[in-house]
Amino acid sequence: MGINIKLLERVESGRGLFAVESISLIYNALTSILILILFPRMDHPGIMLLERLGIVVLTFALIYLYQKVPCRLTAFIRMVVQMSLLAYWYPDTYEFNRIFDNLDHIFAAVEQSLFECQPSVEFSRHCPSIWFSEPLNMGYFFYYPMMLILVVYYFLNHYKSFEKVCFVLVTSFFIYYLFYLLVPVAGPQFYFPAIGMDRVNTCEFIPLGNYFNHNILLFPAPGYEHGFFYNLVEASQEIGERPTAAFPSSHVGISTIVMIMSWRVSKKLSYFLLPFYILLCLATVYIQAHYLIDAIAGFFSAFLVYRVATLMYKKWFITPTFR
């Protein structure tokens, strides 16, 4: 109880960085150092460094706003802005891993060896109708709304844990992103069109080297092409999708973490989110965004990532009232 009161007082005081801002600045600094190390090999490192500087300026501008108007609304704005910036940090991973040779041929071969087929191809091939496509695309589309629902629920009903939830979510993303920076796996939606379905059908998974350094064309996903949610997912992928971040699936990993945190605070909330979660996990393979092994790794890694992020928060940002 003493810890919670101490934390709530700090969040409401208007002083210093919130935990989520601290971890964002740490990730910003780490990737900036990596840009400097890889500077000659990167496409536009100067612009990337300027963008990072802009994020730092924005962060401290919001801190200044909060200090002038210290209330829960401005605290919410500070947290949500950092979460919104994940839309920048995700495609940013491509700018790093594109300089390394692609590894999809290895993952596709492992998939074939384990399941004696390509599950992402077989799933969509055997279930092409609107009755499969639309629910699964709806689940995939609700990835970010699921997080928003969780965050707003904590903000309205468990404010003392609001900062922790935002920190755990953002830190979990950054843990996955750090892995993606150096592990270039694009996923079936990029790799299969690049090598051609004839090769996929004959299990000829050829290495592409640095092919995705300059080729980011995303072909339409399988499913019911006239569906409402199908087109929403297609539109969102056209804007933000890159040949990156396939293994392990952060969609499965982060949504599993959302379910863990929703279960801990409200069984009713977790039951409400559960159908979207199940559909989302299935959709990652159905729309060929991921190999099945990506989804499996995403699920099991979620428990470790959640534990690590939670321990980081407790160790770095909670000062017990009594020792």
Tab-separated table of C-alpha atoms in Angstrom:
chain	number	residue	atom	x	y	z
A	1	MET	CA	0.000	0.000	0.000
A	2	GLY	CA	2.860	2.355	0.848
A	3	ILE	CA	4.431	1.702	-2.552
A	4	ASN	CA	1.212	2.522	-4.408
A	5	ILE	CA	0.701	5.776	-2.498
A	6	LYS	CA	4.304	6.764	-3.114
A	7	LEU	CA	3.954	6.025	-6.835
A	8	LEU	CA	0.656	7.891	-7.162
A	9	GLU	CA	2.151	10.949	-5.476
A	10	ARG	CA	5.068	10.911	-7.923
A	11	VAL	CA	2.832	10.585	-10.987
A	12	GLU	CA	0.624	13.460	-9.803
A	13	SER	CA	3.473	15.708	-8.688
A	14	GLY	CA	4.328	17.042	-12.147
A	15	ARG	CA	8.068	16.486	-11.687
A	16	GLY	CA	10.490	14.593	-13.854
A	17	LEU	CA	10.098	11.840	-16.394
A	18	PHE	CA	7.428	9.189	-16.302
A	19	ALA	CA	8.732	5.631	-16.546
A	20	VAL	CA	7.457	5.218	-20.087
A	21	GLU	CA	9.283	8.382	-21.150
A	22	SER	CA	12.487	7.172	-19.526
A	23	ILE	CA	12.454	3.850	-21.355
A	24	SER	CA	11.591	5.605	-24.629
A	25	LEU	CA	14.561	7.925	-24.238
A	26	ILE	CA	16.796	4.951	-23.425
A	27	TYR	CA	15.664	3.151	-26.584
A	28	ASN	CA	16.121	6.391	-28.505
A	29	ALA	CA	19.696	6.682	-27.232
A	30	LEU	CA	20.575	3.029	-27.898
A	31	THR	CA	19.342	3.144	-31.487
A	32	SER	CA	21.055	6.507	-32.033
A	33	ILE	CA	24.346	4.931	-30.980
A	34	LEU	CA	23.666	2.042	-33.363
A	35	ILE	CA	23.027	4.524	-36.187
A	36	LEU	CA	26.383	6.158	-35.525
A	37	ILE	CA	28.107	2.756	-35.573
A	38	LEU	CA	26.407	1.727	-38.825
A	39	PHE	CA	26.374	5.231	-40.315
A	40	PRO	CA	28.239	4.462	-43.582
A	41	ARG	CA	25.984	1.471	-44.330
A	42	MET	CA	22.620	3.106	-43.673
A	43	ASP	CA	20.402	4.789	-46.228
A	44	HIS	CA	19.534	8.066	-44.462
A	45	PRO	CA	21.132	8.079	-41.006
A	46	GLY	CA	21.157	11.884	-40.736
A	47	ILE	CA	17.384	12.083	-41.107
A	48	MET	CA	16.925	9.282	-38.594
A	49	LEU	CA	19.027	11.138	-36.029
A	50	LEU	CA	17.049	14.337	-36.620
A	51	GLU	CA	13.788	12.430	-36.146
A	52	ARG	CA	15.079	11.080	-32.855
A	53	LEU	CA	15.993	14.578	-31.752
A	54	GLY	CA	12.460	15.679	-32.622
A	55	ILE	CA	11.032	12.912	-30.413
A	56	VAL	CA	13.223	14.090	-27.526
A	57	VAL	CA	12.020	17.683	-28.008
A	58	LEU	CA	8.392	16.510	-28.109
A	59	THR	CA	8.875	14.491	-24.918
A	60	PHE	CA	10.219	17.426	-22.946
A	61	ALA	CA	7.618	19.785	-24.417
A	62	LEU	CA	4.905	17.521	-23.006
A	63	ILE	CA	6.680	17.420	-19.647
A	64	TYR	CA	6.662	21.226	-19.646
A	65	LEU	CA	2.941	21.226	-20.469
A	66	TYR	CA	2.266	18.811	-17.625
A	67	GLN	CA	4.242	20.913	-15.172
A	68	LYS	CA	2.152	23.923	-16.142
A	69	VAL	CA	-1.123	21.989	-15.993
A	70	PRO	CA	-0.522	18.991	-13.701
A	71	CYS	CA	-3.605	16.800	-13.943
A	72	ARG	CA	-4.603	13.315	-15.017
A	73	LEU	CA	-5.564	14.479	-18.511
A	74	THR	CA	-2.100	15.854	-19.308
A	75	ALA	CA	-0.570	12.749	-17.716
A	76	PHE	CA	-2.714	10.645	-20.050
A	77	ILE	CA	-1.550	12.697	-23.026
A	78	ARG	CA	2.102	12.169	-22.072
A	79	MET	CA	1.633	8.404	-21.827
A	80	VAL	CA	-0.452	8.004	-24.981
A	81	VAL	CA	1.936	10.099	-27.095
A	82	GLN	CA	4.792	7.744	-26.203
A	83	MET	CA	2.622	4.761	-27.083
A	84	SER	CA	1.589	6.405	-30.350
A	85	LEU	CA	5.247	6.809	-31.285
A	86	LEU	CA	5.440	3.020	-31.560
A	87	ALA	CA	3.993	3.573	-35.032
A	88	TYR	CA	7.296	5.291	-35.827
A	89	TRP	CA	9.577	2.853	-34.017
A	90	TYR	CA	8.157	-0.245	-35.757
A	91	PRO	CA	9.064	0.556	-39.401
A	92	ASP	CA	12.269	2.065	-38.056
A	93	THR	CA	13.507	-1.490	-37.352
A	94	TYR	CA	13.572	-2.066	-41.114
A	95	GLU	CA	16.144	0.700	-41.564
A	96	PHE	CA	18.571	-1.368	-39.489
A	97	ASN	CA	17.929	-4.970	-40.479
A	98	ARG	CA	17.741	-4.196	-44.208
A	99	ILE	CA	21.535	-3.873	-44.243
A	100	PHE	CA	21.891	-7.538	-43.265
A	101	ASP	CA	21.140	-10.593	-45.401
A	102	ASN	CA	17.561	-11.802	-45.211
A	103	LEU	CA	16.916	-14.997	-43.193
A	104	ASP	CA	13.464	-16.009	-44.432
A	105	HIS	CA	14.758	-19.013	-46.329
A	106	ILE	CA	15.877	-20.533	-43.012
A	107	PHE	CA	12.569	-19.902	-41.258
A	108	ALA	CA	10.492	-21.177	-44.191
A	109	ALA	CA	12.626	-24.328	-44.303
A	110	VAL	CA	12.194	-24.900	-40.562
A	111	GLU	CA	8.450	-24.379	-40.965
A	112	GLN	CA	8.351	-26.965	-43.748
A	113	SER	CA	10.404	-29.413	-41.713
A	114	LEU	CA	8.191	-29.105	-38.635
A	115	PHE	CA	4.760	-29.142	-40.268
A	116	GLU	CA	5.472	-30.734	-43.682
A	117	CYS	CA	3.711	-27.777	-45.288
A	118	GLN	CA	3.501	-24.006	-45.103
A	119	PRO	CA	0.635	-23.399	-42.620
A	120	SER	CA	0.179	-19.794	-43.732
A	121	VAL	CA	-0.449	-20.976	-47.301
A	122	GLU	CA	-2.652	-23.919	-46.385
A	123	PHE	CA	-4.769	-21.980	-43.873
A	124	SER	CA	-5.821	-19.277	-46.318
A	125	ARG	CA	-6.097	-21.754	-49.198
A	126	HIS	CA	-8.555	-24.016	-47.373
A	127	CYS	CA	-10.515	-21.201	-45.704
A	128	PRO	CA	-10.912	-18.459	-48.315
A	129	SER	CA	-14.524	-17.458	-47.651
A	130	ILE	CA	-15.801	-14.261	-46.088
A	131	TRP	CA	-16.839	-16.228	-42.987
A	132	PHE	CA	-13.188	-16.857	-42.173
A	133	SER	CA	-11.565	-13.828	-43.749
A	134	GLU	CA	-13.633	-11.081	-42.154
A	135	PRO	CA	-13.561	-12.273	-38.504
A	136	LEU	CA	-9.816	-12.945	-38.713
A	137	ASN	CA	-9.075	-9.588	-40.308
A	138	MET	CA	-11.268	-7.941	-37.677
A	139	GLY	CA	-9.171	-9.589	-34.971
A	140	TYR	CA	-5.946	-8.456	-36.639
A	141	PHE	CA	-7.259	-4.900	-36.980
A	142	PHE	CA	-8.128	-4.775	-33.258
A	143	TYR	CA	-4.480	-5.131	-32.232
A	144	TYR	CA	-4.065	-1.482	-31.254
A	145	PRO	CA	-7.674	-0.994	-30.072
A	146	MET	CA	-7.117	-3.859	-27.607
A	147	MET	CA	-4.189	-1.973	-26.111
A	148	LEU	CA	-6.135	1.278	-26.040
A	149	ILE	CA	-9.057	-0.386	-24.251
A	150	LEU	CA	-6.689	-1.812	-21.636
A	151	VAL	CA	-4.904	1.506	-21.079
A	152	VAL	CA	-8.140	3.500	-20.828
A	153	TYR	CA	-9.581	0.918	-18.421
A	154	TYR	CA	-6.592	1.305	-16.108
A	155	PHE	CA	-6.708	5.088	-16.456
A	156	LEU	CA	-10.363	5.245	-15.419
A	157	ASN	CA	-10.483	2.461	-12.843
A	158	HIS	CA	-6.955	1.764	-11.559
A	159	TYR	CA	-5.050	4.990	-11.987
A	160	LYS	CA	-2.352	4.047	-9.502
A	161	SER	CA	-1.291	1.265	-11.912
A	162	PHE	CA	-1.749	3.311	-15.081
A	163	GLU	CA	1.924	4.271	-15.393
A	164	LYS	CA	3.039	0.681	-14.864
A	165	VAL	CA	0.735	-0.656	-17.590
A	166	CYS	CA	1.965	1.912	-20.116
A	167	PHE	CA	5.574	1.170	-19.193
A	168	VAL	CA	5.187	-2.600	-19.496
A	169	LEU	CA	3.495	-2.308	-22.895
A	170	VAL	CA	6.012	0.128	-24.375
A	171	THR	CA	9.006	-1.694	-22.884
A	172	SER	CA	7.703	-5.004	-24.252
A	173	PHE	CA	7.549	-3.456	-27.714
A	174	PHE	CA	11.094	-2.160	-27.363
A	175	ILE	CA	12.386	-5.573	-26.270
A	176	TYR	CA	10.921	-7.095	-29.424
A	177	TYR	CA	12.176	-4.217	-31.554
A	178	LEU	CA	15.738	-4.581	-30.286
A	179	PHE	CA	15.636	-8.188	-31.450
A	180	TYR	CA	14.177	-7.209	-34.827
A	181	LEU	CA	16.942	-4.675	-35.473
A	182	LEU	CA	19.472	-7.425	-36.040
A	183	VAL	CA	17.285	-10.350	-37.177
A	184	PRO	CA	15.979	-9.679	-40.704
A	185	VAL	CA	12.929	-11.898	-41.213
A	186	ALA	CA	10.218	-10.437	-43.442
A	187	GLY	CA	7.537	-13.134	-43.202
A	188	PRO	CA	5.571	-15.046	-45.870
A	189	GLN	CA	3.707	-11.978	-47.154
A	190	PHE	CA	7.006	-10.573	-48.441
A	191	TYR	CA	9.165	-13.657	-48.916
A	192	PHE	CA	6.779	-15.921	-50.829
A	193	PRO	CA	5.914	-13.364	-53.550
A	194	ALA	CA	9.643	-12.578	-53.865
A	195	ILE	CA	10.649	-16.187	-54.609
A	196	GLY	CA	7.391	-17.117	-56.389
A	197	MET	CA	4.732	-19.627	-55.360
A	198	ASP	CA	6.141	-22.249	-57.706
A	199	ARG	CA	9.237	-22.439	-55.523
A	200	VAL	CA	7.131	-22.421	-52.353
A	201	ASN	CA	5.056	-25.349	-53.646
A	202	THR	CA	8.216	-27.337	-54.453
A	203	CYS	CA	9.812	-26.407	-51.092
A	204	GLU	CA	12.657	-24.504	-52.739
A	205	PHE	CA	13.394	-21.754	-50.231
A	206	ILE	CA	16.219	-19.770	-51.748
A	207	PRO	CA	18.235	-17.104	-49.904
A	208	LEU	CA	17.570	-13.531	-51.047
A	209	GLY	CA	20.623	-11.809	-49.589
A	210	ASN	CA	19.959	-8.067	-49.434
A	211	TYR	CA	16.927	-8.219	-51.738
A	212	PHE	CA	14.695	-6.397	-49.248
A	213	ASN	CA	17.164	-3.558	-49.025
A	214	HIS	CA	15.410	-2.030	-52.033
A	215	ASN	CA	12.242	-4.114	-52.493
A	216	ILE	CA	9.397	-3.428	-50.079
A	217	LEU	CA	6.401	-4.058	-52.352
A	218	LEU	CA	3.632	-5.749	-50.363
A	219	PHE	CA	1.216	-7.879	-52.387
A	220	PRO	CA	-2.448	-8.215	-51.337
A	221	ALA	CA	-3.029	-10.717	-48.558
A	222	PRO	CA	-5.228	-13.791	-49.061
A	223	GLY	CA	-8.854	-13.599	-47.975
A	224	TYR	CA	-12.135	-12.092	-49.079
A	225	GLU	CA	-10.962	-9.042	-51.016
A	226	HIS	CA	-14.288	-7.179	-50.817
A	227	GLY	CA	-14.541	-7.453	-47.047
A	228	PHE	CA	-14.700	-4.346	-44.850
A	229	PHE	CA	-12.063	-5.501	-42.348
A	230	TYR	CA	-9.939	-7.022	-45.108
A	231	ASN	CA	-9.647	-3.590	-46.694
A	232	LEU	CA	-8.961	-1.903	-43.345
A	233	VAL	CA	-6.051	-4.263	-42.717
A	234	GLU	CA	-4.774	-3.838	-46.281
A	235	ALA	CA	-4.885	-0.039	-45.968
A	236	SER	CA	-3.059	-0.040	-42.640
A	237	GLN	CA	-0.375	-2.385	-43.970
A	238	GLU	CA	0.164	-0.278	-47.068
A	239	ILE	CA	0.945	2.670	-44.799
A	240	GLY	CA	3.123	1.115	-42.122
A	241	GLU	CA	4.176	-2.409	-43.082
A	242	ARG	CA	7.792	-3.196	-43.970
A	243	PRO	CA	9.682	-6.461	-44.636
A	244	THR	CA	10.750	-6.693	-41.014
A	245	ALA	CA	9.801	-7.931	-37.535
A	246	ALA	CA	8.385	-11.354	-38.407
A	247	PHE	CA	10.099	-13.487	-35.749
A	248	PRO	CA	8.839	-13.719	-33.085
A	249	SER	CA	5.401	-12.267	-33.730
A	250	SER	CA	4.995	-9.121	-31.641
A	251	HIS	CA	1.295	-9.134	-32.583
A	252	VAL	CA	0.890	-12.410	-30.721
A	253	GLY	CA	3.404	-11.473	-28.018
A	254	ILE	CA	2.007	-8.040	-27.173
A	255	SER	CA	-1.622	-9.147	-27.367
A	256	THR	CA	-0.771	-12.006	-24.985
A	257	ILE	CA	0.721	-9.455	-22.586
A	258	VAL	CA	-2.479	-7.400	-22.929
A	259	MET	CA	-4.459	-10.474	-21.944
A	260	ILE	CA	-2.200	-11.128	-18.947
A	261	MET	CA	-2.655	-7.584	-17.660
A	262	SER	CA	-6.398	-7.552	-18.348
A	263	TRP	CA	-6.824	-10.858	-16.492
A	264	ARG	CA	-4.957	-9.489	-13.493
A	265	VAL	CA	-7.239	-6.467	-13.169
A	266	SER	CA	-10.646	-7.602	-14.458
A	267	LYS	CA	-11.943	-11.003	-15.501
A	268	LYS	CA	-14.833	-9.315	-17.342
A	269	LEU	CA	-12.402	-7.206	-19.363
A	270	SER	CA	-10.320	-10.246	-20.271
A	271	TYR	CA	-13.423	-12.188	-21.354
A	272	PHE	CA	-14.429	-9.229	-23.539
A	273	LEU	CA	-10.970	-9.095	-25.186
A	274	LEU	CA	-10.559	-12.874	-25.516
A	275	PRO	CA	-12.410	-13.334	-28.860
A	276	PHE	CA	-10.364	-10.541	-30.461
A	277	TYR	CA	-7.181	-12.076	-29.056
A	278	ILE	CA	-7.921	-15.541	-30.472
A	279	LEU	CA	-8.876	-14.126	-33.866
A	280	LEU	CA	-5.756	-11.943	-33.925
A	281	CYS	CA	-3.432	-14.872	-33.188
A	282	LEU	CA	-5.020	-16.950	-35.935
A	283	ALA	CA	-5.000	-14.006	-38.350
A	284	THR	CA	-1.236	-13.505	-38.127
A	285	VAL	CA	-0.820	-16.809	-39.969
A	286	TYR	CA	-3.975	-16.577	-42.095
A	287	ILE	CA	-3.019	-13.272	-43.762
A	288	GLN	CA	0.564	-14.579	-44.120
A	289	ALA	CA	2.074	-11.856	-41.971
A	290	HIS	CA	3.897	-14.577	-40.021
A	291	TYR	CA	5.035	-18.166	-40.181
A	292	LEU	CA	3.348	-20.407	-37.641
A	293	ILE	CA	6.638	-20.696	-35.747
A	294	ASP	CA	6.619	-16.885	-35.420
A	295	ALA	CA	3.207	-17.008	-33.734
A	296	ILE	CA	4.229	-19.850	-31.421
A	297	ALA	CA	7.447	-18.033	-30.457
A	298	GLY	CA	5.447	-14.837	-29.933
A	299	PHE	CA	3.110	-16.585	-27.494
A	300	PHE	CA	5.805	-18.198	-25.350
A	301	SER	CA	8.138	-15.188	-25.444
A	302	ALA	CA	5.318	-12.974	-24.121
A	303	PHE	CA	5.565	-14.463	-20.637
A	304	LEU	CA	9.310	-13.834	-20.463
A	305	VAL	CA	9.027	-10.333	-21.947
A	306	TYR	CA	6.211	-9.451	-19.536
A	307	ARG	CA	8.272	-10.682	-16.595
A	308	VAL	CA	11.371	-8.747	-17.688
A	309	ALA	CA	9.426	-5.509	-18.280
A	310	THR	CA	7.641	-5.820	-14.927
A	311	LEU	CA	10.901	-6.420	-13.065
A	312	MET	CA	12.481	-3.427	-14.823
A	313	TYR	CA	9.625	-1.236	-13.631
A	314	LYS	CA	9.827	-2.480	-10.044
A	315	LYS	CA	13.601	-2.180	-9.898
A	316	TRP	CA	14.051	1.159	-11.679
A	317	PHE	CA	10.928	3.170	-10.958
A	318	ILE	CA	9.417	2.099	-7.650
A	319	THR	CA	11.053	3.354	-4.492
A	320	PRO	CA	9.580	1.518	-1.502
A	321	THR	CA	8.372	3.700	1.346
A	322	PHE	CA	9.872	1.287	3.862
A	323	ARG	CA	12.967	-0.843	3.480
